[in-house]
Amino acid sequence: MARQREFDEEKALTAAMELFWEKGFEAASLSELTSRMGIQKPSLYAAYGDKKGLFEAALRKYTSAHAAQIRSSLQSVPSVKKAFRVLFGELVVQGRGESANWGCFCINSMVEMAPHDEKFEILTREHQMYLSVIFEETIERGQRTGELEPQLDAKRLAQTLVVSLIGLTVILKSRPERAFVDRSVEGILAMLF
């Protein structure tokens, strides 16, 4: 019979995700992780194998929640144009908040881990493609309702919007002037028109 976990795995994984998100894979030490998670090293090894296994679990948790949040955000607004405006507007607000230096955990992982580890290259690419599908479905909804032009290439536009979202997220970490960001967002959204 499998031994039951002696800790709340969901809470512990969330704590690990936040530490990795804040500091990155390399800078987050095992002692910091176990302290933040409220577990001992043997429990970490038993549950996740090693630090990289824990990082993978944390990244999967993040990408799943991130994609669900974006899908929900885009579906909650009937107007597709307004939905994308709200999404990019929220990104700008978050990028200027207290945790702005954290950026996006997936993008941080793409920069830190993907160039050196094929597993994380694939995981981060999968997330980009999943976001692209969410964007494409939203654009197609706008085409069906007549809000967006039918000749728009939904797939190409969706992928361009994902690249724009990633670029904007990265640049917000440098705290650019608000006018620069606002003009950039208007340029991004102009692709929908």
PDB file of C-alpha atoms in Angstrom:
ATOM      1  CA  MET A   1       0.000   0.000   0.000  1.00  0.00           C
ATOM      2  CA  ALA A   2       1.349   3.460  -0.962  1.00  0.00           C
ATOM      3  CA  ARG A   3       2.268   5.697   1.916  1.00  0.00           C
ATOM      4  CA  GLN A   4       0.080   8.787   2.260  1.00  0.00           C
ATOM      5  CA  ARG A   5       1.781  12.180   2.046  1.00  0.00           C
ATOM      6  CA  GLU A   6       2.382  13.786   5.419  1.00  0.00           C
ATOM      7  CA  PHE A   7       1.970  17.312   4.063  1.00  0.00           C
ATOM      8  CA  ASP A   8      -0.516  19.308   2.038  1.00  0.00           C
ATOM      9  CA  GLU A   9       0.959  18.769  -1.413  1.00  0.00           C
ATOM     10  CA  GLU A  10      -1.077  21.560  -3.026  1.00  0.00           C
ATOM     11  CA  LYS A  11       0.041  24.168  -0.482  1.00  0.00           C
ATOM     12  CA  ALA A  12       3.639  22.959  -0.569  1.00  0.00           C
ATOM     13  CA  LEU A  13       3.759  23.042  -4.371  1.00  0.00           C
ATOM     14  CA  THR A  14       2.267  26.543  -4.418  1.00  0.00           C
ATOM     15  CA  ALA A  15       4.929  27.698  -1.956  1.00  0.00           C
ATOM     16  CA  ALA A  16       7.682  26.147  -4.100  1.00  0.00           C
ATOM     17  CA  MET A  17       6.208  27.701  -7.244  1.00  0.00           C
ATOM     18  CA  GLU A  18       6.229  31.147  -5.648  1.00  0.00           C
ATOM     19  CA  LEU A  19       9.854  30.798  -4.545  1.00  0.00           C
ATOM     20  CA  PHE A  20      10.987  29.542  -7.957  1.00  0.00           C
ATOM     21  CA  TRP A  21       8.983  32.338  -9.582  1.00  0.00           C
ATOM     22  CA  GLU A  22      10.588  34.935  -7.344  1.00  0.00           C
ATOM     23  CA  LYS A  23      14.185  33.663  -7.480  1.00  0.00           C
ATOM     24  CA  GLY A  24      14.507  31.259 -10.411  1.00  0.00           C
ATOM     25  CA  PHE A  25      15.676  27.647 -10.440  1.00  0.00           C
ATOM     26  CA  GLU A  26      19.360  28.187  -9.703  1.00  0.00           C
ATOM     27  CA  ALA A  27      18.951  30.813  -6.976  1.00  0.00           C
ATOM     28  CA  ALA A  28      16.311  28.895  -4.999  1.00  0.00           C
ATOM     29  CA  SER A  29      18.198  26.631  -2.597  1.00  0.00           C
ATOM     30  CA  LEU A  30      16.880  23.321  -1.317  1.00  0.00           C
ATOM     31  CA  SER A  31      16.858  24.632   2.246  1.00  0.00           C
ATOM     32  CA  GLU A  32      14.814  27.681   1.186  1.00  0.00           C
ATOM     33  CA  LEU A  33      12.424  25.444  -0.723  1.00  0.00           C
ATOM     34  CA  THR A  34      11.870  22.977   2.111  1.00  0.00           C
ATOM     35  CA  SER A  35      11.511  25.824   4.609  1.00  0.00           C
ATOM     36  CA  ARG A  36       8.958  27.653   2.456  1.00  0.00           C
ATOM     37  CA  MET A  37       7.119  24.397   1.710  1.00  0.00           C
ATOM     38  CA  GLY A  38       7.103  23.347   5.372  1.00  0.00           C
ATOM     39  CA  ILE A  39       8.603  19.922   4.609  1.00  0.00           C
ATOM     40  CA  GLN A  40      11.849  18.029   5.088  1.00  0.00           C
ATOM     41  CA  LYS A  41      14.246  17.108   2.266  1.00  0.00           C
ATOM     42  CA  PRO A  42      13.300  13.402   2.322  1.00  0.00           C
ATOM     43  CA  SER A  43       9.655  14.368   1.719  1.00  0.00           C
ATOM     44  CA  LEU A  44      10.671  16.583  -1.210  1.00  0.00           C
ATOM     45  CA  TYR A  45      12.695  13.735  -2.747  1.00  0.00           C
ATOM     46  CA  ALA A  46       9.899  11.221  -2.152  1.00  0.00           C
ATOM     47  CA  ALA A  47       7.267  13.458  -3.741  1.00  0.00           C
ATOM     48  CA  TYR A  48       9.209  15.032  -6.624  1.00  0.00           C
ATOM     49  CA  GLY A  49      12.435  13.084  -7.095  1.00  0.00           C
ATOM     50  CA  ASP A  50      14.739  16.094  -6.957  1.00  0.00           C
ATOM     51  CA  LYS A  51      14.831  19.880  -7.259  1.00  0.00           C
ATOM     52  CA  LYS A  52      14.331  19.735 -11.027  1.00  0.00           C
ATOM     53  CA  GLY A  53      11.308  17.449 -10.601  1.00  0.00           C
ATOM     54  CA  LEU A  54       9.848  19.939  -8.122  1.00  0.00           C
ATOM     55  CA  PHE A  55      10.530  22.782 -10.542  1.00  0.00           C
ATOM     56  CA  GLU A  56       8.769  20.890 -13.341  1.00  0.00           C
ATOM     57  CA  ALA A  57       5.724  20.257 -11.126  1.00  0.00           C
ATOM     58  CA  ALA A  58       5.653  23.934 -10.130  1.00  0.00           C
ATOM     59  CA  LEU A  59       5.935  25.068 -13.754  1.00  0.00           C
ATOM     60  CA  ARG A  60       3.136  22.714 -14.840  1.00  0.00           C
ATOM     61  CA  LYS A  61       0.941  24.042 -12.022  1.00  0.00           C
ATOM     62  CA  TYR A  62       1.651  27.616 -13.095  1.00  0.00           C
ATOM     63  CA  THR A  63       1.075  27.090 -16.830  1.00  0.00           C
ATOM     64  CA  SER A  64      -2.201  25.286 -16.192  1.00  0.00           C
ATOM     65  CA  ALA A  65      -3.490  28.088 -13.944  1.00  0.00           C
ATOM     66  CA  HIS A  66      -2.130  30.814 -16.259  1.00  0.00           C
ATOM     67  CA  ALA A  67      -3.819  29.367 -19.347  1.00  0.00           C
ATOM     68  CA  ALA A  68      -7.110  28.895 -17.467  1.00  0.00           C
ATOM     69  CA  GLN A  69      -6.967  32.502 -16.239  1.00  0.00           C
ATOM     70  CA  ILE A  70      -6.331  33.849 -19.738  1.00  0.00           C
ATOM     71  CA  ARG A  71      -9.107  31.717 -21.246  1.00  0.00           C
ATOM     72  CA  SER A  72     -11.516  32.866 -18.541  1.00  0.00           C
ATOM     73  CA  SER A  73     -10.515  36.505 -19.009  1.00  0.00           C
ATOM     74  CA  LEU A  74     -11.075  36.376 -22.769  1.00  0.00           C
ATOM     75  CA  GLN A  75     -14.366  34.485 -22.481  1.00  0.00           C
ATOM     76  CA  SER A  76     -15.812  36.748 -19.792  1.00  0.00           C
ATOM     77  CA  VAL A  77     -16.079  39.747 -22.129  1.00  0.00           C
ATOM     78  CA  PRO A  78     -18.537  39.443 -25.035  1.00  0.00           C
ATOM     79  CA  SER A  79     -16.606  41.818 -27.303  1.00  0.00           C
ATOM     80  CA  VAL A  80     -13.418  40.181 -28.597  1.00  0.00           C
ATOM     81  CA  LYS A  81     -11.690  43.523 -29.123  1.00  0.00           C
ATOM     82  CA  LYS A  82     -12.575  44.622 -25.612  1.00  0.00           C
ATOM     83  CA  ALA A  83     -11.534  41.206 -24.213  1.00  0.00           C
ATOM     84  CA  PHE A  84      -8.020  41.588 -25.649  1.00  0.00           C
ATOM     85  CA  ARG A  85      -7.890  45.204 -24.457  1.00  0.00           C
ATOM     86  CA  VAL A  86      -8.794  44.059 -20.928  1.00  0.00           C
ATOM     87  CA  LEU A  87      -6.246  41.221 -21.064  1.00  0.00           C
ATOM     88  CA  PHE A  88      -3.372  43.471 -22.135  1.00  0.00           C
ATOM     89  CA  GLY A  89      -4.527  46.200 -19.745  1.00  0.00           C
ATOM     90  CA  GLU A  90      -4.467  43.759 -16.830  1.00  0.00           C
ATOM     91  CA  LEU A  91      -0.989  42.667 -17.884  1.00  0.00           C
ATOM     92  CA  VAL A  92       0.219  46.279 -17.701  1.00  0.00           C
ATOM     93  CA  VAL A  93      -1.358  46.757 -14.256  1.00  0.00           C
ATOM     94  CA  GLN A  94       0.226  43.526 -12.963  1.00  0.00           C
ATOM     95  CA  GLY A  95       3.543  44.529 -14.514  1.00  0.00           C
ATOM     96  CA  ARG A  96       3.542  47.662 -12.427  1.00  0.00           C
ATOM     97  CA  GLY A  97       2.462  45.969  -9.181  1.00  0.00           C
ATOM     98  CA  GLU A  98       4.449  44.756  -6.180  1.00  0.00           C
ATOM     99  CA  SER A  99       5.473  41.473  -7.803  1.00  0.00           C
ATOM    100  CA  ALA A 100       6.356  43.113 -11.133  1.00  0.00           C
ATOM    101  CA  ASN A 101       9.972  42.015 -10.881  1.00  0.00           C
ATOM    102  CA  TRP A 102       8.791  38.418 -10.861  1.00  0.00           C
ATOM    103  CA  GLY A 103       7.384  38.727 -14.390  1.00  0.00           C
ATOM    104  CA  CYS A 104       5.838  35.522 -15.714  1.00  0.00           C
ATOM    105  CA  PHE A 105       7.074  32.242 -14.250  1.00  0.00           C
ATOM    106  CA  CYS A 106       6.847  30.502 -17.631  1.00  0.00           C
ATOM    107  CA  ILE A 107       8.755  33.250 -19.448  1.00  0.00           C
ATOM    108  CA  ASN A 108      11.379  33.301 -16.700  1.00  0.00           C
ATOM    109  CA  SER A 109      11.731  29.531 -17.128  1.00  0.00           C
ATOM    110  CA  MET A 110      11.937  29.935 -20.896  1.00  0.00           C
ATOM    111  CA  VAL A 111      14.900  32.265 -20.445  1.00  0.00           C
ATOM    112  CA  GLU A 112      16.652  30.443 -17.586  1.00  0.00           C
ATOM    113  CA  MET A 113      16.019  26.768 -18.352  1.00  0.00           C
ATOM    114  CA  ALA A 114      14.859  26.214 -21.956  1.00  0.00           C
ATOM    115  CA  PRO A 115      18.200  27.016 -23.643  1.00  0.00           C
ATOM    116  CA  HIS A 116      19.921  24.337 -21.539  1.00  0.00           C
ATOM    117  CA  ASP A 117      17.250  21.709 -20.928  1.00  0.00           C
ATOM    118  CA  GLU A 118      15.111  20.125 -23.639  1.00  0.00           C
ATOM    119  CA  LYS A 119      12.313  19.222 -21.213  1.00  0.00           C
ATOM    120  CA  PHE A 120      11.820  22.868 -20.260  1.00  0.00           C
ATOM    121  CA  GLU A 121      12.185  23.986 -23.862  1.00  0.00           C
ATOM    122  CA  ILE A 122       9.261  21.706 -24.702  1.00  0.00           C
ATOM    123  CA  LEU A 123       7.186  22.676 -21.649  1.00  0.00           C
ATOM    124  CA  THR A 124       7.510  26.401 -22.284  1.00  0.00           C
ATOM    125  CA  ARG A 125       6.870  25.981 -26.018  1.00  0.00           C
ATOM    126  CA  GLU A 126       3.751  23.928 -25.272  1.00  0.00           C
ATOM    127  CA  HIS A 127       2.448  26.766 -23.123  1.00  0.00           C
ATOM    128  CA  GLN A 128       3.075  29.284 -25.910  1.00  0.00           C
ATOM    129  CA  MET A 129       1.196  27.061 -28.355  1.00  0.00           C
ATOM    130  CA  TYR A 130      -1.678  26.548 -25.922  1.00  0.00           C
ATOM    131  CA  LEU A 131      -2.029  30.307 -25.450  1.00  0.00           C
ATOM    132  CA  SER A 132      -1.957  30.659 -29.224  1.00  0.00           C
ATOM    133  CA  VAL A 133      -4.882  28.230 -29.515  1.00  0.00           C
ATOM    134  CA  ILE A 134      -6.846  30.199 -26.887  1.00  0.00           C
ATOM    135  CA  PHE A 135      -6.162  33.434 -28.786  1.00  0.00           C
ATOM    136  CA  GLU A 136      -7.050  31.834 -32.129  1.00  0.00           C
ATOM    137  CA  GLU A 137     -10.376  30.547 -30.769  1.00  0.00           C
ATOM    138  CA  THR A 138     -11.141  34.030 -29.451  1.00  0.00           C
ATOM    139  CA  ILE A 139     -10.292  35.673 -32.782  1.00  0.00           C
ATOM    140  CA  GLU A 140     -12.458  33.140 -34.633  1.00  0.00           C
ATOM    141  CA  ARG A 141     -15.317  33.955 -32.246  1.00  0.00           C
ATOM    142  CA  GLY A 142     -14.932  37.602 -33.246  1.00  0.00           C
ATOM    143  CA  GLN A 143     -14.973  36.621 -36.920  1.00  0.00           C
ATOM    144  CA  ARG A 144     -18.165  34.560 -36.451  1.00  0.00           C
ATOM    145  CA  THR A 145     -19.935  37.469 -34.744  1.00  0.00           C
ATOM    146  CA  GLY A 146     -18.761  39.930 -37.414  1.00  0.00           C
ATOM    147  CA  GLU A 147     -16.724  41.971 -34.956  1.00  0.00           C
ATOM    148  CA  LEU A 148     -13.462  41.031 -36.697  1.00  0.00           C
ATOM    149  CA  GLU A 149     -12.785  40.912 -40.410  1.00  0.00           C
ATOM    150  CA  PRO A 150     -13.267  37.421 -41.882  1.00  0.00           C
ATOM    151  CA  GLN A 151     -10.077  37.693 -43.967  1.00  0.00           C
ATOM    152  CA  LEU A 152      -7.856  37.976 -40.867  1.00  0.00           C
ATOM    153  CA  ASP A 153      -5.504  34.999 -40.569  1.00  0.00           C
ATOM    154  CA  ALA A 154      -6.604  33.933 -37.065  1.00  0.00           C
ATOM    155  CA  LYS A 155      -3.699  31.569 -36.472  1.00  0.00           C
ATOM    156  CA  ARG A 156      -1.020  34.050 -37.535  1.00  0.00           C
ATOM    157  CA  LEU A 157      -2.611  36.880 -35.561  1.00  0.00           C
ATOM    158  CA  ALA A 158      -2.944  34.651 -32.479  1.00  0.00           C
ATOM    159  CA  GLN A 159       0.726  33.689 -32.619  1.00  0.00           C
ATOM    160  CA  THR A 160       1.727  37.340 -33.088  1.00  0.00           C
ATOM    161  CA  LEU A 161      -0.375  38.301 -30.060  1.00  0.00           C
ATOM    162  CA  VAL A 162       1.351  35.601 -27.976  1.00  0.00           C
ATOM    163  CA  VAL A 163       4.764  36.952 -28.998  1.00  0.00           C
ATOM    164  CA  SER A 164       3.532  40.456 -28.146  1.00  0.00           C
ATOM    165  CA  LEU A 165       2.260  39.307 -24.753  1.00  0.00           C
ATOM    166  CA  ILE A 166       5.619  37.671 -23.981  1.00  0.00           C
ATOM    167  CA  GLY A 167       7.568  40.725 -25.136  1.00  0.00           C
ATOM    168  CA  LEU A 168       5.397  43.116 -23.148  1.00  0.00           C
ATOM    169  CA  THR A 169       5.737  40.950 -20.030  1.00  0.00           C
ATOM    170  CA  VAL A 170       9.514  40.979 -20.333  1.00  0.00           C
ATOM    171  CA  ILE A 171       9.807  44.711 -20.987  1.00  0.00           C
ATOM    172  CA  LEU A 172       7.555  45.535 -18.032  1.00  0.00           C
ATOM    173  CA  LYS A 173      10.261  44.112 -15.737  1.00  0.00           C
ATOM    174  CA  SER A 174      12.455  47.096 -16.699  1.00  0.00           C
ATOM    175  CA  ARG A 175       9.704  49.531 -15.607  1.00  0.00           C
ATOM    176  CA  PRO A 176       9.502  51.549 -18.840  1.00  0.00           C
ATOM    177  CA  GLU A 177       7.689  54.860 -19.034  1.00  0.00           C
ATOM    178  CA  ARG A 178       3.912  54.454 -18.953  1.00  0.00           C
ATOM    179  CA  ALA A 179       3.478  56.331 -22.250  1.00  0.00           C
ATOM    180  CA  PHE A 180       5.852  53.889 -23.965  1.00  0.00           C
ATOM    181  CA  VAL A 181       3.850  50.928 -22.658  1.00  0.00           C
ATOM    182  CA  ASP A 182       0.488  52.475 -23.538  1.00  0.00           C
ATOM    183  CA  ARG A 183       1.591  53.225 -27.124  1.00  0.00           C
ATOM    184  CA  SER A 184       2.931  49.694 -27.447  1.00  0.00           C
ATOM    185  CA  VAL A 185      -0.345  48.161 -26.248  1.00  0.00           C
ATOM    186  CA  GLU A 186      -2.277  50.340 -28.695  1.00  0.00           C
ATOM    187  CA  GLY A 187       0.024  49.092 -31.489  1.00  0.00           C
ATOM    188  CA  ILE A 188      -0.549  45.487 -30.443  1.00  0.00           C
ATOM    189  CA  LEU A 189      -4.326  45.913 -30.305  1.00  0.00           C
ATOM    190  CA  ALA A 190      -4.348  47.720 -33.661  1.00  0.00           C
ATOM    191  CA  MET A 191      -3.622  44.342 -35.267  1.00  0.00           C
ATOM    192  CA  LEU A 192      -7.175  43.330 -34.347  1.00  0.00           C
ATOM    193  CA  PHE A 193      -8.608  46.283 -36.234  1.00  0.00           C
TER     194      PHE A 193
END
